[in-house]
Amino acid sequence: GESVGLHLPTLSVQEGDNSIINCAYSNSASDYFIWYKQESGKGPQFIIDIRSNMDKRQGQRVTVLLNKTVKHLSLQIAATQPGDSAVYFCAEIYPNDKIIFGKGTRLHILP
Amino acid sequence: DTGVSQDPRHKITKRGQNVTFRCDPISEHNRLYWYRQTLGQGPEFLTYFQNEAQLEKSRLLSDRFSAERPKGSFSTLEIQRTEQGDSAMYLCASSLSAGSGNTIYFGEGSWLTVV
């Protein structure tokens, strides 16, 4: 079906540590993926994207890994900060450009 | 501000009333999407447009819901005879024309509360 799932609904991480958020996607024909960050009461904010011809992409403090063999995505956040507290969604873009989201992982930063 | 703009940001309405939300996409973005999000869930696809053409409607979009993009720029989402189950945040997003890798940007959403 049309679903993108996340393995952990809540992730608690010590401030300064690295965070890893995982995601499984369903459509092997999808060739573009986006990670979004959503803070309370706001719309999803683009973080980083990756196309299916890549297996890794790095941004500022964030890295996305793509494993097409097992249809798995991960978002790594280095040196997690309090401002990283949010819900993170992976989104799978179908060949017809429809965006399918998972339920999200809430990242909680411990002081 | 050149991002996706949504109006109103919050709407409280009585059950049975009609409501309309407006979305202004990023300039020159041909693709426009509508999503619905309830608390604790990811955004659910409702419909999307390529310019003024509506490409697909989700089966979530009952006959009470209608979306338009008459001139290929702004879009409206109307909900007729609102029900309490319609309470949610309605999100709009836009991107450049079809094609993998065109970043999709979201607005801040329009919150609907049906009482």
Coordinates of C-alpha atoms in Angstrom, one line a residue:
Chain A
G1 CA 0.0 0.0 0.0
E2 CA 1.0 3.6 0.1
S3 CA 2.9 3.9 3.3
V4 CA 6.2 5.0 4.6
G5 CA 6.9 3.8 8.0
L6 CA 9.2 4.7 10.8
H7 CA 10.7 2.2 13.2
L8 CA 10.7 4.3 16.4
P9 CA 7.9 6.8 17.3
T10 CA 10.1 8.6 19.9
L11 CA 13.8 9.0 20.2
S12 CA 15.5 10.5 23.2
V13 CA 19.1 11.7 22.7
Q14 CA 21.6 13.4 25.0
E15 CA 22.5 16.9 23.9
G16 CA 25.7 16.8 21.9
D17 CA 25.3 13.2 20.9
N18 CA 24.5 12.0 17.4
S19 CA 20.9 11.1 16.4
I20 CA 19.9 8.5 13.9
I21 CA 16.3 8.3 12.7
N22 CA 15.2 5.4 10.5
C23 CA 12.5 5.0 7.9
A24 CA 11.3 2.2 5.7
Y25 CA 9.6 3.0 2.4
S26 CA 7.3 0.9 0.4
N27 CA 7.5 1.7 -3.3
S28 CA 10.6 0.4 -5.0
A29 CA 9.8 2.7 -8.0
S30 CA 10.2 5.8 -5.9
D31 CA 13.3 7.7 -6.9
Y32 CA 13.4 10.7 -4.7
F33 CA 13.2 11.0 -0.9
I34 CA 13.0 14.0 1.5
W35 CA 13.4 14.4 5.2
Y36 CA 11.3 17.0 6.9
K37 CA 11.4 18.5 10.3
Q38 CA 8.1 19.6 11.9
E39 CA 8.0 21.8 15.0
S40 CA 4.8 22.1 17.0
G41 CA 2.1 24.1 15.2
K42 CA 4.2 24.6 12.1
G43 CA 4.4 23.1 8.6
P44 CA 7.0 20.6 7.6
Q45 CA 10.4 22.1 7.0
F46 CA 12.7 20.7 4.3
I47 CA 15.9 19.3 5.8
I48 CA 17.7 17.3 3.1
D49 CA 16.8 15.2 0.1
I50 CA 18.4 12.3 -1.8
R51 CA 17.8 10.8 -5.2
S52 CA 17.8 7.0 -5.8
N53 CA 21.0 7.1 -7.8
M54 CA 22.8 8.1 -4.6
D55 CA 23.3 6.2 -1.3
K56 CA 24.5 9.1 0.8
R57 CA 24.1 12.8 0.9
Q58 CA 25.5 15.2 3.5
G59 CA 24.3 18.6 4.6
Q60 CA 25.1 20.8 7.5
R61 CA 25.2 18.5 10.5
V62 CA 22.8 16.1 8.7
T63 CA 23.4 13.1 6.6
V64 CA 20.9 10.9 4.7
L65 CA 21.6 7.3 3.8
L66 CA 19.6 5.4 1.3
N67 CA 19.6 1.6 1.0
K68 CA 17.5 0.6 -1.9
T69 CA 18.1 -3.1 -1.5
V70 CA 16.1 -3.1 1.7
K71 CA 14.1 0.1 1.0
H72 CA 15.5 1.9 4.0
L73 CA 16.4 5.5 4.7
S74 CA 18.1 7.1 7.7
L75 CA 18.7 10.6 8.9
Q76 CA 21.8 11.3 11.0
I77 CA 22.0 14.5 13.0
A78 CA 25.5 15.3 14.3
A79 CA 26.0 16.9 17.7
T80 CA 22.3 17.2 18.5
Q81 CA 21.2 20.5 19.8
P82 CA 18.0 21.6 21.8
G83 CA 16.7 23.2 18.6
D84 CA 16.7 19.8 16.9
S85 CA 13.7 18.8 19.1
A86 CA 10.9 18.2 16.6
V87 CA 9.0 15.4 14.7
Y88 CA 10.9 14.1 11.8
F89 CA 9.2 12.6 8.7
C90 CA 10.7 10.9 5.8
A91 CA 8.7 11.3 2.6
E92 CA 8.8 9.1 -0.5
I93 CA 8.1 10.7 -3.8
Y94 CA 6.3 8.4 -6.2
P95 CA 7.0 8.4 -10.0
N96 CA 3.8 10.5 -10.4
D97 CA 5.3 13.1 -8.0
K98 CA 2.8 12.2 -5.2
I99 CA 4.4 12.6 -1.7
I100 CA 3.8 9.9 0.8
F101 CA 4.7 10.5 4.5
G102 CA 5.2 8.2 7.4
K103 CA 3.9 8.9 10.9
G104 CA 7.0 10.5 12.1
T105 CA 9.6 10.2 14.9
R106 CA 9.7 12.6 17.7
L107 CA 13.2 13.6 18.7
H108 CA 13.6 14.5 22.3
I109 CA 16.8 16.1 23.4
L110 CA 18.0 15.4 27.0
P111 CA 20.0 18.1 28.7
Chain B
D1 CA 8.3 36.4 2.3
T2 CA 8.5 34.2 -0.8
G3 CA 7.5 30.9 0.8
V4 CA 4.2 29.1 0.5
S5 CA 1.5 31.2 2.2
Q6 CA -1.8 29.8 3.6
D7 CA -4.8 31.7 4.9
P8 CA -6.4 31.7 7.3
R9 CA -4.0 30.1 9.8
H10 CA -6.7 29.2 12.2
K11 CA -10.4 28.7 11.7
I12 CA -13.1 27.6 14.2
T13 CA -16.4 26.8 12.6
K14 CA -19.7 25.2 13.7
R15 CA -20.6 21.8 12.3
G16 CA -22.5 22.0 9.1
Q17 CA -20.8 25.3 8.0
N18 CA -18.7 25.6 4.9
V19 CA -15.0 26.7 5.1
T20 CA -12.5 27.7 2.5
F21 CA -8.7 27.8 2.7
R22 CA -6.4 29.6 0.4
C23 CA -2.9 28.7 -0.6
D24 CA -0.4 30.9 -2.5
P25 CA 2.5 28.8 -3.7
I26 CA 6.0 29.9 -4.3
S27 CA 6.2 32.0 -7.5
E28 CA 6.8 30.0 -10.6
H29 CA 6.0 26.7 -8.9
N30 CA 3.7 24.7 -11.2
R31 CA 3.0 21.9 -8.8
L32 CA 0.6 22.5 -5.8
Y33 CA -0.3 19.9 -3.2
W34 CA -2.9 19.8 -0.5
Y35 CA -2.4 17.5 2.6
R36 CA -4.3 17.0 5.8
Q37 CA -2.6 16.3 9.1
T38 CA -4.1 15.2 12.4
L39 CA -2.3 15.2 15.7
G40 CA 0.4 12.6 16.0
Q41 CA 0.1 11.5 12.3
G42 CA 2.0 12.3 9.2
P43 CA 0.5 14.4 6.5
E44 CA -2.1 12.6 4.3
F45 CA -2.3 13.3 0.6
L46 CA -5.5 14.9 -0.5
T47 CA -4.9 16.3 -4.0
Y48 CA -2.5 18.0 -6.3
F49 CA -2.3 20.2 -9.3
Q50 CA 0.0 20.8 -12.3
N51 CA -0.8 24.4 -13.2
E52 CA -4.6 24.5 -13.2
A53 CA -5.1 20.8 -13.9
Q54 CA -6.1 18.7 -10.9
L55 CA -4.1 15.5 -11.4
E56 CA -5.3 13.2 -8.6
K57 CA -7.7 13.2 -5.7
S58 CA -7.3 10.9 -2.8
R59 CA -10.2 8.7 -1.8
L60 CA -9.9 10.6 1.5
L61 CA -11.4 13.5 -0.3
S62 CA -15.1 13.0 0.0
D63 CA -17.7 14.9 -2.1
R64 CA -17.8 17.6 0.5
F65 CA -14.2 18.6 -0.4
S66 CA -13.3 20.5 -3.5
A67 CA -10.1 22.1 -4.6
E68 CA -9.5 24.5 -7.4
R69 CA -6.6 26.3 -9.0
P70 CA -8.3 28.3 -11.6
K71 CA -5.4 30.3 -13.0
G72 CA -2.6 28.0 -12.1
S73 CA -1.4 30.2 -9.3
F74 CA -3.2 30.3 -6.0
S75 CA -5.5 27.4 -4.9
T76 CA -8.5 27.1 -2.7
L77 CA -9.7 24.1 -0.7
E78 CA -13.4 24.2 0.3
I79 CA -15.0 21.9 2.8
Q80 CA -18.8 21.9 2.7
R81 CA -21.1 20.8 5.6
T82 CA -18.1 20.4 7.9
E83 CA -18.1 17.5 10.4
Q84 CA -16.1 17.2 13.6
G85 CA -13.9 14.6 11.9
D86 CA -12.7 17.4 9.5
S87 CA -10.8 19.0 12.4
A88 CA -7.2 18.9 11.3
M89 CA -4.4 21.0 9.9
Y90 CA -4.6 21.5 6.2
L91 CA -1.2 21.8 4.5
C92 CA -0.3 23.2 1.2
A93 CA 3.0 22.6 -0.6
S94 CA 4.5 23.6 -4.0
S95 CA 7.3 22.6 -6.2
L96 CA 8.6 23.3 -9.7
S97 CA 7.3 21.2 -12.5
A98 CA 7.3 17.5 -12.4
G99 CA 10.5 15.8 -12.2
S100 CA 12.5 14.0 -9.6
G101 CA 14.5 16.2 -7.4
N102 CA 12.4 19.3 -7.4
T103 CA 12.2 20.2 -3.7
I104 CA 8.7 20.4 -2.3
Y105 CA 8.1 23.3 0.2
F106 CA 5.3 23.4 2.7
G107 CA 3.3 26.3 4.1
E108 CA 2.6 26.7 7.8
G109 CA -0.8 25.1 7.5
S110 CA -4.4 26.1 8.2
W111 CA -5.8 24.7 11.4
L112 CA -9.5 23.8 11.3
T113 CA -11.5 23.2 14.4
V114 CA -15.1 22.1 13.9
V115 CA -17.3 22.4 17.0

